[in-house]
Structure formats: C-alpha cells, structure tokens
Amino acid sequence: QLQLMESEGGLVQPGGSLRLSCAVSGFNFDDLDDYGIGWFRQAPGKEREAVSCISRGGRRTNYATSVKGRFTISKDNAKNTMFLQMVSLKFEDTAVYYCAAASSAGSVCPMSEAVVDYWGKGTLVTVSS
C-alpha cells in the first residue's frame, strides 16, 4: 500500500513559478519506476482533470493541452519522489493538485482517474495578483 504526500502549494503571482513534489513511500520489493505516476488537479467548481503523467519505466510522458510547454513532470527514482515544475502560471491554474500512482495500469499514459490506485491528499495552488 503506497502513501503519497504532496509538498505544500501556495500563492503565486501570474507569470510566476512553483515546483510541487510528491514523496512516495510504502514500497515492498518494487520502487517508483514500477508504477505509472501522474498529477491531477481540481479547480473550484470543476471536475478533477489529468495534468501530466509518466508511464511505468519512464517510457512515455503526456501533458494536458492547457499546460503543455509550461509544466514539466519528472521523478527521482532513487528518492521515490515525483515533481511537477510549473512556470508561466495563469489564473486558471488555480486548483488543488493531486499526485497519483497506478500499479496494474502503470503503462497507461495519458492517465485517467479510473486507473489510479493511489492518491495524495492534494495541495492548493492559488494563482493571484
């Protein structure tokens, strides 16, 4: 049973940058590279949406159209930590951001909520002047 914990989000001005991290623990005889990982977000009054993902083994990455070119997903397998680097933030990026991991469907990327096995609790990112 994996546990995922996001770093604290925060308040950022439009055009600013922020890096989220997500520490993953609870591995047995596997590690982060054995899972598909991803980031989702839920804006106020909207449904949760997929932001980005890396498939198992790092073979494939994917970004939502709205964040392509501005967000970068990465991971450090040795530290069992995933990251989401966000630059050129916009008002519409305001949301609760969740990290996620998929086991049996780890090769699926883009990642849908249906294949996620483990979720972080979420962290709020507010883009405001």
mmCIF file of N, CA and C in Angstrom:
data_model
loop_
_atom_site.group_PDB
_atom_site.id
_atom_site.type_symbol
_atom_site.label_atom_id
_atom_site.label_comp_id
_atom_site.label_asym_id
_atom_site.label_seq_id
_atom_site.Cartn_x
_atom_site.Cartn_y
_atom_site.Cartn_z
ATOM 1 N N GLN A 1 0.848 -1.184 0.000
ATOM 2 C CA GLN A 1 0.000 0.000 0.000
ATOM 3 C C GLN A 1 0.890 1.243 0.000
ATOM 4 N N LEU A 2 0.843 1.990 -1.089
ATOM 5 C CA LEU A 2 1.664 3.189 -1.183
ATOM 6 C C LEU A 2 1.000 4.360 -0.475
ATOM 7 N N GLN A 3 1.847 5.231 0.046
ATOM 8 C CA GLN A 3 1.393 6.503 0.580
ATOM 9 C C GLN A 3 2.053 7.612 -0.227
ATOM 10 N N LEU A 4 1.254 8.601 -0.618
ATOM 11 C CA LEU A 4 1.745 9.715 -1.416
ATOM 12 C C LEU A 4 1.486 11.004 -0.652
ATOM 13 N N MET A 5 2.510 11.841 -0.590
ATOM 14 C CA MET A 5 2.351 13.097 0.141
ATOM 15 C C MET A 5 2.913 14.240 -0.683
ATOM 16 N N GLU A 6 2.060 15.178 -1.045
ATOM 17 C CA GLU A 6 2.479 16.339 -1.815
ATOM 18 C C GLU A 6 3.146 17.376 -0.912
ATOM 19 N N SER A 7 4.012 18.147 -1.506
ATOM 20 C CA SER A 7 4.579 19.293 -0.809
ATOM 21 C C SER A 7 3.516 20.377 -0.718
ATOM 22 N N GLU A 8 3.804 21.361 0.108
ATOM 23 C CA GLU A 8 2.853 22.444 0.269
ATOM 24 C C GLU A 8 2.784 23.278 -1.003
ATOM 25 N N GLY A 9 1.598 23.656 -1.390
ATOM 26 C CA GLY A 9 1.427 24.518 -2.549
ATOM 27 C C GLY A 9 1.684 25.951 -2.144
ATOM 28 N N GLY A 10 0.805 26.843 -2.534
ATOM 29 C CA GLY A 10 0.989 28.210 -2.111
ATOM 30 C C GLY A 10 0.351 29.206 -3.045
ATOM 31 N N LEU A 11 0.617 30.462 -2.749
ATOM 32 C CA LEU A 11 0.105 31.581 -3.521
ATOM 33 C C LEU A 11 1.199 32.076 -4.455
ATOM 34 N N VAL A 12 0.883 32.163 -5.712
ATOM 35 C CA VAL A 12 1.852 32.577 -6.722
ATOM 36 C C VAL A 12 1.217 33.649 -7.602
ATOM 37 N N GLN A 13 2.000 34.607 -7.999
ATOM 38 C CA GLN A 13 1.500 35.643 -8.901
ATOM 39 C C GLN A 13 1.426 35.111 -10.325
ATOM 40 N N PRO A 14 0.543 35.636 -11.134
ATOM 41 C CA PRO A 14 0.514 35.243 -12.547
ATOM 42 C C PRO A 14 1.874 35.455 -13.179
ATOM 43 N N GLY A 15 2.270 34.478 -13.971
ATOM 44 C CA GLY A 15 3.590 34.512 -14.577
ATOM 45 C C GLY A 15 4.672 33.898 -13.725
ATOM 46 N N GLY A 16 4.349 33.579 -12.490
ATOM 47 C CA GLY A 16 5.326 33.006 -11.578
ATOM 48 C C GLY A 16 5.512 31.520 -11.758
ATOM 49 N N SER A 17 6.364 30.959 -10.902
ATOM 50 C CA SER A 17 6.709 29.543 -10.982
ATOM 51 C C SER A 17 6.551 28.875 -9.632
ATOM 52 N N LEU A 18 6.355 27.590 -9.689
ATOM 53 C CA LEU A 18 6.247 26.803 -8.463
ATOM 54 C C LEU A 18 6.574 25.359 -8.806
ATOM 55 N N ARG A 19 7.270 24.681 -7.912
ATOM 56 C CA ARG A 19 7.538 23.263 -8.111
ATOM 57 C C ARG A 19 6.868 22.471 -7.004
ATOM 58 N N LEU A 20 6.031 21.555 -7.389
ATOM 59 C CA LEU A 20 5.413 20.634 -6.445
ATOM 60 C C LEU A 20 6.212 19.343 -6.422
ATOM 61 N N SER A 21 6.299 18.752 -5.261
ATOM 62 C CA SER A 21 6.904 17.435 -5.143
ATOM 63 C C SER A 21 5.926 16.490 -4.458
ATOM 64 N N CYS A 22 6.151 15.228 -4.647
ATOM 65 C CA CYS A 22 5.293 14.211 -4.050
ATOM 66 C C CYS A 22 6.177 13.046 -3.620
ATOM 67 N N ALA A 23 6.290 12.858 -2.334
ATOM 68 C CA ALA A 23 7.085 11.762 -1.791
ATOM 69 C C ALA A 23 6.231 10.499 -1.711
ATOM 70 N N VAL A 24 6.755 9.418 -2.214
ATOM 71 C CA VAL A 24 6.021 8.153 -2.249
ATOM 72 C C VAL A 24 6.720 7.147 -1.338
ATOM 73 N N SER A 25 5.953 6.501 -0.492
ATOM 74 C CA SER A 25 6.511 5.510 0.424
ATOM 75 C C SER A 25 5.608 4.279 0.466
ATOM 76 N N GLY A 26 6.082 3.240 1.156
ATOM 77 C CA GLY A 26 5.285 2.033 1.299
ATOM 78 C C GLY A 26 5.612 0.938 0.316
ATOM 79 N N PHE A 27 6.754 1.073 -0.366
ATOM 80 C CA PHE A 27 7.149 0.043 -1.324
ATOM 81 C C PHE A 27 7.553 -1.251 -0.611
ATOM 82 N N ASN A 28 7.364 -2.372 -1.277
ATOM 83 C CA ASN A 28 7.843 -3.656 -0.767
ATOM 84 C C ASN A 28 9.092 -4.074 -1.546
ATOM 85 N N PHE A 29 8.911 -4.772 -2.628
ATOM 86 C CA PHE A 29 10.063 -5.190 -3.424
ATOM 87 C C PHE A 29 10.092 -4.469 -4.757
ATOM 88 N N ASP A 30 9.431 -3.326 -4.818
ATOM 89 C CA ASP A 30 9.411 -2.548 -6.031
ATOM 90 C C ASP A 30 9.802 -1.119 -5.697
ATOM 91 N N ASP A 31 9.767 -0.254 -6.709
ATOM 92 C CA ASP A 31 10.071 1.142 -6.472
ATOM 93 C C ASP A 31 9.244 2.000 -7.414
ATOM 94 N N LEU A 32 9.515 3.287 -7.401
ATOM 95 C CA LEU A 32 8.669 4.220 -8.140
ATOM 96 C C LEU A 32 8.654 3.920 -9.641
ATOM 97 N N ASP A 33 9.730 3.378 -10.143
ATOM 98 C CA ASP A 33 9.805 3.107 -11.578
ATOM 99 C C ASP A 33 8.861 1.988 -12.012
ATOM 100 N N ASP A 34 8.336 1.249 -11.073
ATOM 101 C CA ASP A 34 7.404 0.158 -11.392
ATOM 102 C C ASP A 34 5.959 0.628 -11.503
ATOM 103 N N TYR A 35 5.746 1.920 -11.316
ATOM 104 C CA TYR A 35 4.409 2.489 -11.337
ATOM 105 C C TYR A 35 4.294 3.594 -12.387
ATOM 106 N N GLY A 36 3.117 3.717 -12.939
ATOM 107 C CA GLY A 36 2.811 4.937 -13.674
ATOM 108 C C GLY A 36 2.507 6.010 -12.646
ATOM 109 N N ILE A 37 2.952 7.224 -12.893
ATOM 110 C CA ILE A 37 2.727 8.309 -11.944
ATOM 111 C C ILE A 37 2.139 9.497 -12.689
ATOM 112 N N GLY A 38 1.428 10.309 -11.947
ATOM 113 C CA GLY A 38 0.824 11.457 -12.607
ATOM 114 C C GLY A 38 0.380 12.528 -11.640
ATOM 115 N N TRP A 39 -0.017 13.639 -12.213
ATOM 116 C CA TRP A 39 -0.578 14.762 -11.472
ATOM 117 C C TRP A 39 -1.959 15.078 -12.042
ATOM 118 N N PHE A 40 -2.883 15.320 -11.142
ATOM 119 C CA PHE A 40 -4.220 15.754 -11.483
ATOM 120 C C PHE A 40 -4.486 17.067 -10.759
ATOM 121 N N ARG A 41 -5.528 17.766 -11.170
ATOM 122 C CA ARG A 41 -5.916 18.976 -10.448
ATOM 123 C C ARG A 41 -7.425 19.159 -10.503
ATOM 124 N N GLN A 42 -7.929 19.854 -9.504
ATOM 125 C CA GLN A 42 -9.350 20.158 -9.455
ATOM 126 C C GLN A 42 -9.520 21.630 -9.108
ATOM 127 N N ALA A 43 -10.003 22.371 -10.064
ATOM 128 C CA ALA A 43 -10.260 23.788 -9.866
ATOM 129 C C ALA A 43 -11.606 23.969 -9.175
ATOM 130 N N PRO A 44 -11.802 25.110 -8.537
ATOM 131 C CA PRO A 44 -13.079 25.357 -7.849
ATOM 132 C C PRO A 44 -14.262 25.205 -8.794
ATOM 133 N N GLY A 45 -15.228 24.393 -8.389
ATOM 134 C CA GLY A 45 -16.430 24.218 -9.180
ATOM 135 C C GLY A 45 -16.284 23.348 -10.407
ATOM 136 N N LYS A 46 -15.117 22.728 -10.567
ATOM 137 C CA LYS A 46 -14.885 21.897 -11.743
ATOM 138 C C LYS A 46 -14.524 20.474 -11.339
ATOM 139 N N GLU A 47 -14.591 19.578 -12.313
ATOM 140 C CA GLU A 47 -14.193 18.206 -12.065
ATOM 141 C C GLU A 47 -12.670 18.088 -12.085
ATOM 142 N N ARG A 48 -12.199 17.052 -11.428
ATOM 143 C CA ARG A 48 -10.762 16.799 -11.434
ATOM 144 C C ARG A 48 -10.320 16.402 -12.844
ATOM 145 N N GLU A 49 -9.153 16.901 -13.235
ATOM 146 C CA GLU A 49 -8.645 16.629 -14.571
ATOM 147 C C GLU A 49 -7.188 16.187 -14.509
ATOM 148 N N ALA A 50 -6.799 15.411 -15.492
ATOM 149 C CA ALA A 50 -5.420 14.969 -15.582
ATOM 150 C C ALA A 50 -4.544 16.106 -16.077
ATOM 151 N N VAL A 51 -3.386 16.260 -15.480
ATOM 152 C CA VAL A 51 -2.443 17.296 -15.864
ATOM 153 C C VAL A 51 -1.267 16.709 -16.640
ATOM 154 N N SER A 52 -0.648 15.685 -16.073
ATOM 155 C CA SER A 52 0.531 15.115 -16.703
ATOM 156 C C SER A 52 0.807 13.739 -16.125
ATOM 157 N N CYS A 53 1.573 12.942 -16.842
ATOM 158 C CA CYS A 53 1.910 11.614 -16.344
ATOM 159 C C CYS A 53 3.206 11.110 -16.960
ATOM 160 N N ILE A 54 3.781 10.141 -16.286
ATOM 161 C CA ILE A 54 4.918 9.368 -16.790
ATOM 162 C C ILE A 54 4.539 7.902 -16.647
ATOM 163 N N SER A 55 4.651 7.154 -17.709
ATOM 164 C CA SER A 55 4.286 5.742 -17.649
ATOM 165 C C SER A 55 5.354 4.942 -16.914
ATOM 166 N N ARG A 56 5.001 3.730 -16.555
ATOM 167 C CA ARG A 56 5.945 2.840 -15.896
ATOM 168 C C ARG A 56 7.239 2.764 -16.690
ATOM 169 N N GLY A 57 8.366 2.839 -15.986
ATOM 170 C CA GLY A 57 9.661 2.784 -16.651
ATOM 171 C C GLY A 57 10.039 4.062 -17.360
ATOM 172 N N GLY A 58 9.195 5.057 -17.281
ATOM 173 C CA GLY A 58 9.511 6.345 -17.882
ATOM 174 C C GLY A 58 9.485 6.362 -19.395
ATOM 175 N N ARG A 59 8.779 5.410 -20.004
ATOM 176 C CA ARG A 59 8.801 5.309 -21.464
ATOM 177 C C ARG A 59 7.993 6.391 -22.158
ATOM 178 N N ARG A 60 7.018 6.936 -21.447
ATOM 179 C CA ARG A 60 6.106 7.883 -22.110
ATOM 180 C C ARG A 60 5.692 8.960 -21.130
ATOM 181 N N THR A 61 5.597 10.173 -21.613
ATOM 182 C CA THR A 61 5.048 11.276 -20.832
ATOM 183 C C THR A 61 3.900 11.899 -21.614
ATOM 184 N N ASN A 62 3.052 12.585 -20.888
ATOM 185 C CA ASN A 62 1.902 13.225 -21.520
ATOM 186 C C ASN A 62 1.520 14.463 -20.735
ATOM 187 N N TYR A 63 1.035 15.478 -21.430
ATOM 188 C CA TYR A 63 0.598 16.716 -20.796
ATOM 189 C C TYR A 63 -0.772 17.119 -21.330
ATOM 190 N N ALA A 64 -1.576 17.670 -20.458
ATOM 191 C CA ALA A 64 -2.828 18.267 -20.908
ATOM 192 C C ALA A 64 -2.494 19.448 -21.816
ATOM 193 N N THR A 65 -3.334 19.682 -22.775
ATOM 194 C CA THR A 65 -3.096 20.771 -23.722
ATOM 195 C C THR A 65 -2.925 22.105 -23.007
ATOM 196 N N SER A 66 -3.682 22.298 -21.945
ATOM 197 C CA SER A 66 -3.680 23.583 -21.234
ATOM 198 C C SER A 66 -2.363 23.876 -20.527
ATOM 199 N N VAL A 67 -1.534 22.861 -20.296
ATOM 200 C CA VAL A 67 -0.287 23.081 -19.556
ATOM 201 C C VAL A 67 0.948 22.769 -20.387
ATOM 202 N N LYS A 68 0.752 22.274 -21.583
ATOM 203 C CA LYS A 68 1.891 21.874 -22.423
ATOM 204 C C LYS A 68 2.790 23.073 -22.693
ATOM 205 N N GLY A 69 4.084 22.864 -22.481
ATOM 206 C CA GLY A 69 5.048 23.934 -22.675
ATOM 207 C C GLY A 69 5.277 24.778 -21.440
ATOM 208 N N ARG A 70 4.437 24.610 -20.436
ATOM 209 C CA ARG A 70 4.590 25.380 -19.199
ATOM 210 C C ARG A 70 4.884 24.493 -17.997
ATOM 211 N N PHE A 71 4.383 23.272 -18.004
ATOM 212 C CA PHE A 71 4.586 22.346 -16.892
ATOM 213 C C PHE A 71 5.526 21.227 -17.333
ATOM 214 N N THR A 72 6.325 20.751 -16.392
ATOM 215 C CA THR A 72 7.221 19.632 -16.662
ATOM 216 C C THR A 72 7.114 18.624 -15.527
ATOM 217 N N ILE A 73 6.839 17.392 -15.871
ATOM 218 C CA ILE A 73 6.785 16.319 -14.882
ATOM 219 C C ILE A 73 8.118 15.599 -14.880
ATOM 220 N N SER A 74 8.547 15.179 -13.703
ATOM 221 C CA SER A 74 9.786 14.425 -13.593
ATOM 222 C C SER A 74 9.719 13.558 -12.339
ATOM 223 N N LYS A 75 10.705 12.722 -12.183
ATOM 224 C CA LYS A 75 10.756 11.888 -10.987
ATOM 225 C C LYS A 75 12.197 11.539 -10.668
ATOM 226 N N ASP A 76 12.421 11.240 -9.417
ATOM 227 C CA ASP A 76 13.711 10.778 -8.945
ATOM 228 C C ASP A 76 13.469 9.401 -8.342
ATOM 229 N N ASN A 77 13.792 8.372 -9.098
ATOM 230 C CA ASN A 77 13.508 7.010 -8.638
ATOM 231 C C ASN A 77 14.274 6.665 -7.369
ATOM 232 N N ALA A 78 15.478 7.176 -7.259
ATOM 233 C CA ALA A 78 16.299 6.870 -6.086
ATOM 234 C C ALA A 78 15.687 7.431 -4.813
ATOM 235 N N LYS A 79 14.991 8.546 -4.951
ATOM 236 C CA LYS A 79 14.366 9.182 -3.794
ATOM 237 C C LYS A 79 12.865 8.926 -3.728
ATOM 238 N N ASN A 80 12.357 8.136 -4.689
ATOM 239 C CA ASN A 80 10.917 7.837 -4.737
ATOM 240 C C ASN A 80 10.074 9.099 -4.630
ATOM 241 N N THR A 81 10.430 10.069 -5.440
ATOM 242 C CA THR A 81 9.755 11.362 -5.413
ATOM 243 C C THR A 81 9.439 11.788 -6.835
ATOM 244 N N MET A 82 8.275 12.334 -7.023
ATOM 245 C CA MET A 82 7.894 12.891 -8.316
ATOM 246 C C MET A 82 7.738 14.401 -8.181
ATOM 247 N N PHE A 83 7.854 15.088 -9.297
ATOM 248 C CA PHE A 83 7.822 16.541 -9.296
ATOM 249 C C PHE A 83 6.914 17.061 -10.397
ATOM 250 N N LEU A 84 6.420 18.265 -10.177
ATOM 251 C CA LEU A 84 5.725 18.993 -11.231
ATOM 252 C C LEU A 84 6.233 20.423 -11.187
ATOM 253 N N GLN A 85 7.053 20.759 -12.171
ATOM 254 C CA GLN A 85 7.566 22.116 -12.297
ATOM 255 C C GLN A 85 6.579 22.922 -13.110
ATOM 256 N N MET A 86 6.113 24.022 -12.551
ATOM 257 C CA MET A 86 5.111 24.857 -13.210
ATOM 258 C C MET A 86 5.688 26.260 -13.401
ATOM 259 N N VAL A 87 5.675 26.727 -14.634
ATOM 260 C CA VAL A 87 6.137 28.079 -14.931
ATOM 261 C C VAL A 87 5.055 28.817 -15.697
ATOM 262 N N SER A 88 5.222 30.119 -15.801
ATOM 263 C CA SER A 88 4.249 30.954 -16.518
ATOM 264 C C SER A 88 2.827 30.663 -16.041
ATOM 265 N N LEU A 89 2.663 30.632 -14.726
ATOM 266 C CA LEU A 89 1.372 30.257 -14.161
ATOM 267 C C LEU A 89 0.298 31.284 -14.504
ATOM 268 N N LYS A 90 -0.899 30.778 -14.697
ATOM 269 C CA LYS A 90 -2.044 31.595 -15.058
ATOM 270 C C LYS A 90 -3.119 31.493 -13.984
ATOM 271 N N PHE A 91 -4.024 32.442 -13.981
ATOM 272 C CA PHE A 91 -5.131 32.412 -13.018
ATOM 273 C C PHE A 91 -5.845 31.059 -13.072
ATOM 274 N N GLU A 92 -6.019 30.544 -14.268
ATOM 275 C CA GLU A 92 -6.778 29.307 -14.437
ATOM 276 C C GLU A 92 -6.032 28.061 -13.977
ATOM 277 N N ASP A 93 -4.792 28.223 -13.544
ATOM 278 C CA ASP A 93 -4.066 27.089 -12.963
ATOM 279 C C ASP A 93 -4.397 26.912 -11.486
ATOM 280 N N THR A 94 -5.150 27.833 -10.931
ATOM 281 C CA THR A 94 -5.570 27.714 -9.532
ATOM 282 C C THR A 94 -6.382 26.451 -9.338
ATOM 283 N N ALA A 95 -5.933 25.598 -8.423
ATOM 284 C CA ALA A 95 -6.593 24.313 -8.213
ATOM 285 C C ALA A 95 -5.930 23.581 -7.055
ATOM 286 N N VAL A 96 -6.593 22.535 -6.621
ATOM 287 C CA VAL A 96 -5.946 21.575 -5.728
ATOM 288 C C VAL A 96 -5.260 20.543 -6.619
ATOM 289 N N TYR A 97 -3.988 20.345 -6.395
ATOM 290 C CA TYR A 97 -3.184 19.434 -7.204
ATOM 291 C C TYR A 97 -2.959 18.137 -6.437
ATOM 292 N N TYR A 98 -3.172 17.033 -7.133
ATOM 293 C CA TYR A 98 -3.033 15.706 -6.541
ATOM 294 C C TYR A 98 -1.980 14.903 -7.298
ATOM 295 N N CYS A 99 -1.111 14.230 -6.577
ATOM 296 C CA CYS A 99 -0.245 13.263 -7.228
ATOM 297 C C CYS A 99 -0.914 11.891 -7.156
ATOM 298 N N ALA A 100 -0.550 11.035 -8.090
ATOM 299 C CA ALA A 100 -1.224 9.752 -8.213
ATOM 300 C C ALA A 100 -0.265 8.700 -8.734
ATOM 301 N N ALA A 101 -0.575 7.459 -8.442
ATOM 302 C CA ALA A 101 0.228 6.341 -8.928
ATOM 303 C C ALA A 101 -0.680 5.204 -9.361
ATOM 304 N N ALA A 102 -0.268 4.548 -10.421
ATOM 305 C CA ALA A 102 -1.035 3.412 -10.946
ATOM 306 C C ALA A 102 -0.136 2.196 -11.002
ATOM 307 N N SER A 103 -0.676 1.067 -10.536
ATOM 308 C CA SER A 103 0.108 -0.165 -10.498
ATOM 309 C C SER A 103 -0.167 -1.038 -11.721
ATOM 310 N N SER A 104 -1.294 -1.685 -11.759
ATOM 311 C CA SER A 104 -1.585 -2.619 -12.845
ATOM 312 C C SER A 104 -1.703 -1.918 -14.190
ATOM 313 N N ALA A 105 -2.115 -0.672 -14.182
ATOM 314 C CA ALA A 105 -2.252 0.095 -15.430
ATOM 315 C C ALA A 105 -1.140 1.127 -15.542
ATOM 316 N N GLY A 106 0.018 0.766 -15.033
ATOM 317 C CA GLY A 106 1.125 1.715 -15.000
ATOM 318 C C GLY A 106 1.655 2.129 -16.356
ATOM 319 N N SER A 107 1.327 1.357 -17.379
ATOM 320 C CA SER A 107 1.808 1.707 -18.718
ATOM 321 C C SER A 107 0.881 2.684 -19.414
ATOM 322 N N VAL A 108 -0.254 2.991 -18.790
ATOM 323 C CA VAL A 108 -1.248 3.866 -19.410
ATOM 324 C C VAL A 108 -0.896 5.322 -19.140
ATOM 325 N N CYS A 109 -0.617 6.041 -20.189
ATOM 326 C CA CYS A 109 -0.324 7.473 -20.065
ATOM 327 C C CYS A 109 -0.631 8.078 -21.418
ATOM 328 N N PRO A 110 -1.637 8.931 -21.579
ATOM 329 C CA PRO A 110 -2.275 9.704 -20.522
ATOM 330 C C PRO A 110 -3.054 8.845 -19.524
ATOM 331 N N MET A 111 -3.095 9.332 -18.291
ATOM 332 C CA MET A 111 -3.653 8.601 -17.180
ATOM 333 C C MET A 111 -5.040 9.135 -16.854
ATOM 334 N N SER A 112 -5.984 8.249 -16.686
ATOM 335 C CA SER A 112 -7.314 8.655 -16.246
ATOM 336 C C SER A 112 -7.495 8.290 -14.783
ATOM 337 N N GLU A 113 -8.469 8.908 -14.153
ATOM 338 C CA GLU A 113 -8.719 8.616 -12.746
ATOM 339 C C GLU A 113 -9.035 7.145 -12.535
ATOM 340 N N ALA A 114 -9.625 6.520 -13.521
ATOM 341 C CA ALA A 114 -10.063 5.133 -13.387
ATOM 342 C C ALA A 114 -8.908 4.165 -13.160
ATOM 343 N N VAL A 115 -7.701 4.517 -13.581
ATOM 344 C CA VAL A 115 -6.583 3.579 -13.457
ATOM 345 C C VAL A 115 -5.713 3.867 -12.241
ATOM 346 N N VAL A 116 -6.024 4.960 -11.534
ATOM 347 C CA VAL A 116 -5.217 5.342 -10.381
ATOM 348 C C VAL A 116 -5.513 4.417 -9.195
ATOM 349 N N ASP A 117 -4.449 3.921 -8.602
ATOM 350 C CA ASP A 117 -4.589 3.080 -7.416
ATOM 351 C C ASP A 117 -4.314 3.842 -6.125
ATOM 352 N N TYR A 118 -3.474 4.861 -6.223
ATOM 353 C CA TYR A 118 -3.067 5.593 -5.018
ATOM 354 C C TYR A 118 -3.112 7.094 -5.299
ATOM 355 N N TRP A 119 -3.602 7.823 -4.313
ATOM 356 C CA TRP A 119 -3.730 9.272 -4.418
ATOM 357 C C TRP A 119 -3.049 9.968 -3.248
ATOM 358 N N GLY A 120 -2.482 11.132 -3.525
ATOM 359 C CA GLY A 120 -2.101 12.021 -2.458
ATOM 360 C C GLY A 120 -3.331 12.764 -1.966
ATOM 361 N N LYS A 121 -3.171 13.511 -0.891
ATOM 362 C CA LYS A 121 -4.310 14.213 -0.301
ATOM 363 C C LYS A 121 -4.608 15.532 -0.987
ATOM 364 N N GLY A 122 -3.665 15.999 -1.780
ATOM 365 C CA GLY A 122 -3.872 17.235 -2.518
ATOM 366 C C GLY A 122 -3.230 18.433 -1.846
ATOM 367 N N THR A 123 -2.840 19.383 -2.680
ATOM 368 C CA THR A 123 -2.255 20.615 -2.180
ATOM 369 C C THR A 123 -2.779 21.768 -3.023
ATOM 370 N N LEU A 124 -3.096 22.880 -2.366
ATOM 371 C CA LEU A 124 -3.724 24.003 -3.052
ATOM 372 C C LEU A 124 -2.689 24.943 -3.655
ATOM 373 N N VAL A 125 -2.862 25.217 -4.918
ATOM 374 C CA VAL A 125 -2.063 26.219 -5.611
ATOM 375 C C VAL A 125 -3.004 27.336 -6.041
ATOM 376 N N THR A 126 -2.701 28.527 -5.603
ATOM 377 C CA THR A 126 -3.535 29.685 -5.933
ATOM 378 C C THR A 126 -2.697 30.670 -6.734
ATOM 379 N N VAL A 127 -3.180 30.999 -7.908
ATOM 380 C CA VAL A 127 -2.503 31.981 -8.755
ATOM 381 C C VAL A 127 -3.328 33.260 -8.703
ATOM 382 N N SER A 128 -2.751 34.275 -8.109
ATOM 383 C CA SER A 128 -3.487 35.508 -7.900
ATOM 384 C C SER A 128 -2.523 36.669 -7.749
ATOM 385 N N SER A 129 -2.966 37.835 -8.174
ATOM 386 C CA SER A 129 -2.160 39.041 -8.002
ATOM 387 C C SER A 129 -2.591 39.785 -6.741
#
